mmCIF file of C-alpha atoms in Angstrom:
data_model
loop_
_atom_site.group_PDB
_atom_site.id
_atom_site.type_symbol
_atom_site.label_atom_id
_atom_site.label_comp_id
_atom_site.label_asym_id
_atom_site.label_seq_id
_atom_site.Cartn_x
_atom_site.Cartn_y
_atom_site.Cartn_z
ATOM 1 C CA MET A 1 0.000 0.000 0.000
ATOM 2 C CA LYS A 2 1.412 3.365 -1.057
ATOM 3 C CA VAL A 3 0.868 6.247 1.369
ATOM 4 C CA ALA A 4 1.231 9.997 0.773
ATOM 5 C CA ILE A 5 1.375 12.345 3.744
ATOM 6 C CA PHE A 6 0.269 15.963 3.431
ATOM 7 C CA VAL A 7 1.365 18.453 6.107
ATOM 8 C CA ASP A 8 -0.204 21.867 6.642
ATOM 9 C CA GLY A 9 3.058 23.469 7.777
ATOM 10 C CA GLY A 10 1.669 26.530 9.530
ATOM 11 C CA PHE A 11 -0.745 24.372 11.516
ATOM 12 C CA TYR A 12 1.924 21.846 12.450
ATOM 13 C CA ARG A 13 4.412 24.482 13.597
ATOM 14 C CA ARG A 14 1.843 26.219 15.824
ATOM 15 C CA ARG A 15 0.539 22.991 17.368
ATOM 16 C CA SER A 16 3.943 21.413 17.960
ATOM 17 C CA GLN A 17 5.293 24.584 19.547
ATOM 18 C CA SER A 18 2.237 24.920 21.776
ATOM 19 C CA VAL A 19 2.137 21.273 22.885
ATOM 20 C CA LEU A 20 5.730 20.051 22.640
ATOM 21 C CA GLY A 21 7.530 23.325 23.332
ATOM 22 C CA ASP A 22 10.232 25.413 21.665
ATOM 23 C CA ILE A 23 13.140 23.546 20.082
ATOM 24 C CA THR A 24 15.697 24.299 17.393
ATOM 25 C CA ALA A 25 14.756 24.300 13.717
ATOM 26 C CA GLU A 26 16.874 21.184 13.136
ATOM 27 C CA GLU A 27 15.145 19.358 15.989
ATOM 28 C CA ARG A 28 11.673 20.370 14.803
ATOM 29 C CA ALA A 29 12.415 19.134 11.284
ATOM 30 C CA LYS A 30 13.586 15.775 12.659
ATOM 31 C CA GLU A 31 10.540 15.663 14.938
ATOM 32 C CA LEU A 32 8.219 16.124 11.945
ATOM 33 C CA GLU A 33 10.003 13.441 9.941
ATOM 34 C CA THR A 34 9.724 10.990 12.830
ATOM 35 C CA TYR A 35 6.062 11.843 13.354
ATOM 36 C CA CYS A 36 5.207 11.213 9.708
ATOM 37 C CA HIS A 37 6.920 7.819 9.805
ATOM 38 C CA ARG A 38 4.813 6.917 12.834
ATOM 39 C CA HIS A 39 1.806 7.276 10.541
ATOM 40 C CA LEU A 40 3.345 4.697 8.211
ATOM 41 C CA HIS A 41 3.664 2.278 11.106
ATOM 42 C CA LYS A 42 0.006 2.888 12.049
ATOM 43 C CA SER A 43 -1.052 2.197 8.468
ATOM 44 C CA LYS A 44 0.369 -1.311 8.711
ATOM 45 C CA GLY A 45 -2.439 -2.262 11.081
ATOM 46 C CA LYS A 46 -2.369 -3.766 14.552
ATOM 47 C CA ASP A 47 -0.714 -6.965 13.372
ATOM 48 C CA ASN A 48 1.690 -5.287 10.937
ATOM 49 C CA CYS A 49 -0.026 -7.372 8.282
ATOM 50 C CA ARG A 50 0.110 -4.773 5.506
ATOM 51 C CA GLU A 51 3.177 -3.847 3.525
ATOM 52 C CA VAL A 52 3.371 -0.053 3.447
ATOM 53 C CA GLU A 53 5.482 2.146 1.179
ATOM 54 C CA LEU A 54 5.910 5.906 1.588
ATOM 55 C CA TYR A 55 5.172 7.686 -1.679
ATOM 56 C CA ARG A 56 6.157 11.151 -0.475
ATOM 57 C CA ILE A 57 5.691 13.667 2.333
ATOM 58 C CA PHE A 58 4.275 16.912 0.957
ATOM 59 C CA TYR A 59 4.938 19.927 3.171
ATOM 60 C CA TYR A 60 2.962 23.141 2.560
ATOM 61 C CA ASP A 61 4.008 26.471 4.002
ATOM 62 C CA CYS A 62 5.213 29.986 3.159
ATOM 63 C CA PRO A 63 8.699 31.473 3.436
ATOM 64 C CA PRO A 64 9.011 33.834 6.418
ATOM 65 C CA MET A 65 8.209 37.513 6.046
ATOM 66 C CA ASP A 66 11.132 39.888 5.600
ATOM 67 C CA LYS A 67 9.229 43.203 5.617
ATOM 68 C CA LYS A 68 9.139 46.037 8.130
ATOM 69 C CA ILE A 69 5.792 46.315 9.962
ATOM 70 C CA TYR A 70 4.740 49.171 12.227
ATOM 71 C CA HIS A 71 4.122 48.140 15.846
ATOM 72 C CA PRO A 72 1.368 50.308 17.437
ATOM 73 C CA LEU A 73 2.599 49.859 21.000
ATOM 74 C CA LEU A 74 6.310 50.276 20.343
ATOM 75 C CA LYS A 75 5.533 53.064 17.850
ATOM 76 C CA LYS A 76 8.266 51.914 15.482
ATOM 77 C CA GLN A 77 8.896 49.635 12.511
ATOM 78 C CA VAL A 78 9.808 46.025 13.267
ATOM 79 C CA ASP A 79 12.206 44.528 10.719
ATOM 80 C CA PHE A 80 11.174 40.887 10.402
ATOM 81 C CA SER A 81 14.248 40.011 8.361
ATOM 82 C CA LYS A 82 16.318 40.518 11.517
ATOM 83 C CA THR A 83 14.133 38.495 13.880
ATOM 84 C CA GLU A 84 14.898 35.079 15.382
ATOM 85 C CA LEU A 85 11.718 33.740 13.777
ATOM 86 C CA PHE A 86 13.000 34.645 10.296
ATOM 87 C CA VAL A 87 16.271 32.764 10.849
ATOM 88 C CA TRP A 88 14.497 29.799 12.510
ATOM 89 C CA SER A 89 11.924 29.449 9.708
ATOM 90 C CA ASN A 90 14.503 29.549 6.919
ATOM 91 C CA THR A 91 16.663 26.988 8.712
ATOM 92 C CA PHE A 92 13.627 24.761 9.260
ATOM 93 C CA LEU A 93 12.693 24.827 5.566
ATOM 94 C CA ASP A 94 16.300 24.177 4.536
ATOM 95 C CA GLU A 95 16.421 21.139 6.832
ATOM 96 C CA LEU A 96 13.231 19.701 5.338
ATOM 97 C CA LYS A 97 14.635 20.118 1.817
ATOM 98 C CA LYS A 98 17.510 17.797 2.748
ATOM 99 C CA LYS A 99 15.266 14.991 3.992
ATOM 100 C CA ARG A 100 14.444 12.000 1.856
ATOM 101 C CA LYS A 101 10.952 11.802 0.368
ATOM 102 C CA PHE A 102 10.066 15.367 1.418
ATOM 103 C CA ALA A 103 8.576 17.700 -1.194
ATOM 104 C CA LEU A 104 8.073 21.347 -0.253
ATOM 105 C CA ARG A 105 5.172 23.279 -1.756
ATOM 106 C CA LEU A 106 5.610 26.935 -0.825
ATOM 107 C CA GLY A 107 2.992 29.639 -1.197
ATOM 108 C CA LYS A 108 3.310 33.356 -0.496
ATOM 109 C CA LEU A 109 2.437 35.598 2.418
ATOM 110 C CA ALA A 110 0.009 38.463 1.825
ATOM 111 C CA ASP A 111 2.515 40.704 3.575
ATOM 112 C CA ALA A 112 1.073 43.869 2.031
ATOM 113 C CA GLN A 113 -1.855 43.482 4.460
ATOM 114 C CA ALA A 114 0.261 42.356 7.420
ATOM 115 C CA HIS A 115 -0.492 44.178 10.673
ATOM 116 C CA TYR A 116 -0.307 43.857 14.442
ATOM 117 C CA SER A 117 -3.412 43.337 16.555
ATOM 118 C CA LEU A 118 -4.188 42.572 20.181
ATOM 119 C CA LYS A 119 -4.395 38.923 21.158
ATOM 120 C CA GLU A 120 -7.950 37.820 21.915
ATOM 121 C CA LYS A 121 -7.156 37.112 25.569
ATOM 122 C CA SER A 122 -5.581 40.544 26.054
ATOM 123 C CA LEU A 123 -8.449 42.284 24.245
ATOM 124 C CA ARG A 124 -11.025 40.612 26.521
ATOM 125 C CA ALA A 125 -9.055 41.567 29.617
ATOM 126 C CA LEU A 126 -8.801 45.155 28.407
ATOM 127 C CA CYS A 127 -12.537 45.390 27.632
ATOM 128 C CA ASN A 128 -13.472 43.795 30.980
ATOM 129 C CA GLY A 129 -11.329 46.246 32.879
ATOM 130 C CA LYS A 130 -8.972 43.589 34.212
ATOM 131 C CA ILE A 131 -6.023 45.459 32.715
ATOM 132 C CA LYS A 132 -5.457 49.034 31.587
ATOM 133 C CA PHE A 133 -3.919 50.278 28.359
ATOM 134 C CA GLU A 134 -0.774 51.154 30.322
ATOM 135 C CA ASP A 135 -0.428 47.478 31.310
ATOM 136 C CA LEU A 136 -0.116 46.235 27.723
ATOM 137 C CA THR A 137 3.229 44.789 26.675
ATOM 138 C CA GLU A 138 4.758 43.665 23.411
ATOM 139 C CA GLN A 139 3.663 40.087 24.192
ATOM 140 C CA ASP A 140 -0.018 41.153 24.091
ATOM 141 C CA PHE A 141 0.204 41.774 20.346
ATOM 142 C CA ILE A 142 0.299 39.310 17.491
ATOM 143 C CA ILE A 143 1.206 39.757 13.838
ATOM 144 C CA ASN A 144 -1.602 38.972 11.393
ATOM 145 C CA VAL A 145 -0.617 37.863 7.908
ATOM 146 C CA ASP A 146 -2.500 35.499 5.606
ATOM 147 C CA GLN A 147 -1.065 32.753 3.434
ATOM 148 C CA LYS A 148 -1.805 32.718 -0.293
ATOM 149 C CA GLY A 149 -1.880 29.637 -2.487
ATOM 150 C CA VAL A 150 -1.268 26.993 0.191
ATOM 151 C CA ASP A 151 -4.799 25.536 0.362
ATOM 152 C CA MET A 152 -5.024 25.540 -3.424
ATOM 153 C CA LYS A 153 -1.748 23.630 -3.747
ATOM 154 C CA ILE A 154 -2.965 21.009 -1.239
ATOM 155 C CA GLY A 155 -6.219 20.537 -3.150
ATOM 156 C CA ILE A 156 -4.520 20.273 -6.552
ATOM 157 C CA ASP A 157 -1.941 17.744 -5.329
ATOM 158 C CA ILE A 158 -4.589 15.566 -3.661
ATOM 159 C CA ALA A 159 -6.669 15.608 -6.845
ATOM 160 C CA SER A 160 -3.631 14.798 -8.994
ATOM 161 C CA LEU A 161 -2.633 11.772 -6.886
ATOM 162 C CA ALA A 162 -6.225 10.545 -6.795
ATOM 163 C CA TYR A 163 -6.881 10.801 -10.538
ATOM 164 C CA LYS A 164 -3.549 9.190 -11.426
ATOM 165 C CA LYS A 165 -4.056 6.367 -8.892
ATOM 166 C CA GLN A 166 -0.535 6.964 -7.571
ATOM 167 C CA VAL A 167 -1.350 6.196 -3.918
ATOM 168 C CA ASP A 168 -3.764 4.044 -1.941
ATOM 169 C CA GLN A 169 -3.927 6.190 1.186
ATOM 170 C CA ILE A 170 -3.572 9.897 1.974
ATOM 171 C CA VAL A 171 -2.838 11.195 5.464
ATOM 172 C CA LEU A 172 -3.550 14.903 5.926
ATOM 173 C CA ILE A 173 -2.104 16.659 8.976
ATOM 174 C CA SER A 174 -4.270 19.752 9.290
ATOM 175 C CA GLY A 175 -6.917 21.435 11.405
ATOM 176 C CA ASP A 176 -8.575 23.215 8.484
ATOM 177 C CA SER A 177 -12.007 22.214 7.185
ATOM 178 C CA ASP A 178 -11.170 23.607 3.723
ATOM 179 C CA PHE A 179 -9.848 20.145 2.840
ATOM 180 C CA VAL A 180 -13.376 18.688 2.524
ATOM 181 C CA PRO A 181 -13.811 19.050 -1.282
ATOM 182 C CA ALA A 182 -10.408 17.445 -1.916
ATOM 183 C CA ALA A 183 -11.149 14.659 0.573
ATOM 184 C CA LYS A 184 -14.490 13.898 -1.084
ATOM 185 C CA LEU A 185 -12.817 13.725 -4.503
ATOM 186 C CA ALA A 186 -10.084 11.406 -3.241
ATOM 187 C CA ARG A 187 -12.585 9.073 -1.597
ATOM 188 C CA ARG A 188 -14.668 8.897 -4.774
ATOM 189 C CA GLU A 189 -11.503 7.757 -6.562
ATOM 190 C CA GLY A 190 -11.015 4.948 -4.027
ATOM 191 C CA ILE A 191 -8.370 6.608 -1.835
ATOM 192 C CA ASP A 192 -8.371 5.842 1.898
ATOM 193 C CA PHE A 193 -8.365 9.342 3.461
ATOM 194 C CA ILE A 194 -7.026 9.798 7.008
ATOM 195 C CA LEU A 195 -7.160 13.109 8.893
ATOM 196 C CA ASP A 196 -4.731 13.984 11.677
ATOM 197 C CA PRO A 197 -5.761 17.217 13.456
ATOM 198 C CA LEU A 198 -2.969 16.713 16.039
ATOM 199 C CA GLY A 199 -5.498 16.084 18.773
ATOM 200 C CA ALA A 200 -7.632 19.131 18.028
ATOM 201 C CA PRO A 201 -11.417 18.572 17.917
ATOM 202 C CA ILE A 202 -13.132 18.589 14.530
ATOM 203 C CA LYS A 203 -16.716 19.356 13.592
ATOM 204 C CA PRO A 204 -19.021 16.304 13.845
ATOM 205 C CA ASP A 205 -20.137 16.592 10.210
ATOM 206 C CA LEU A 206 -16.536 16.278 8.985
ATOM 207 C CA PHE A 207 -16.470 12.603 9.900
ATOM 208 C CA GLU A 208 -18.583 11.769 6.858
ATOM 209 C CA HIS A 209 -15.857 13.095 4.559
ATOM 210 C CA ILE A 210 -12.922 11.086 5.947
ATOM 211 C CA ASP A 211 -12.151 7.399 6.381
ATOM 212 C CA GLY A 212 -10.402 7.724 9.707
ATOM 213 C CA LEU A 213 -9.197 10.116 12.395
ATOM 214 C CA ARG A 214 -5.719 9.537 13.806
ATOM 215 C CA SER A 215 -3.113 11.359 15.896
ATOM 216 C CA CYS A 216 0.176 9.585 16.575
ATOM 217 C CA ASP A 217 1.270 11.370 19.755
ATOM 218 C CA LYS A 218 -0.885 11.225 22.876
ATOM 219 C CA ALA A 219 0.573 14.552 24.044
ATOM 220 C CA TYR A 220 -1.658 16.339 21.519
ATOM 221 C CA VAL A 221 -4.792 14.528 22.668
ATOM 222 C CA GLU A 222 -3.985 14.993 26.363
ATOM 223 C CA ARG A 223 -3.481 18.735 25.813
ATOM 224 C CA ILE A 224 -7.018 19.091 24.431
ATOM 225 C CA GLN A 225 -8.475 16.959 27.219
ATOM 226 C CA LYS A 226 -6.869 19.182 29.874
ATOM 227 C CA GLN A 227 -8.199 22.305 28.178
ATOM 228 C CA GLN A 228 -11.726 20.862 28.173
ATOM 229 C CA GLN A 229 -11.676 20.005 31.889
#
């Protein structure tokens, strides 16, 4: 059985950082590679009765932003090309390029519309009077920038593999419901479609568009369970 693994890079980076913590770019790239291969082991079944071959790991993301963005609290331009995140992200992508069976599909950031805004938690606290404007710090703000072309690339690649019958199973690591049309197409073409939301809950009606739900690290599931308690 041939298996293709699709990774929504932005989603994976956010979830892994939140649940597993901050690590170097090299370590995160190795962590992702190991995690994807755990999916291959799961695909073999409980008795390891199926022979599984990795077709390719498709990684979708955008190169880091290198523009200067005005910060409303600091009242100055922040040069993203000189930030630790810029260096980390480029190193991370370079590490993935070196790994066997990895294929990077990079979109673009809509950096012309990039801007800072208050985090939801900080905004609620400010509106409820729990904090004052003078109490705000740089950590209360988040940069907002949208990705362009990533979802389209995922959909096109899933459709291409399905129509050409190049794989028997697709594993999608994502928390986005935009995958539904591509998943439906793949299933109609006989592809076994597995979704891995890294432990995050999905909408009940999404179950009808996938063949299985699977996360390979209990740390992700336990994190959600603690948040729901």
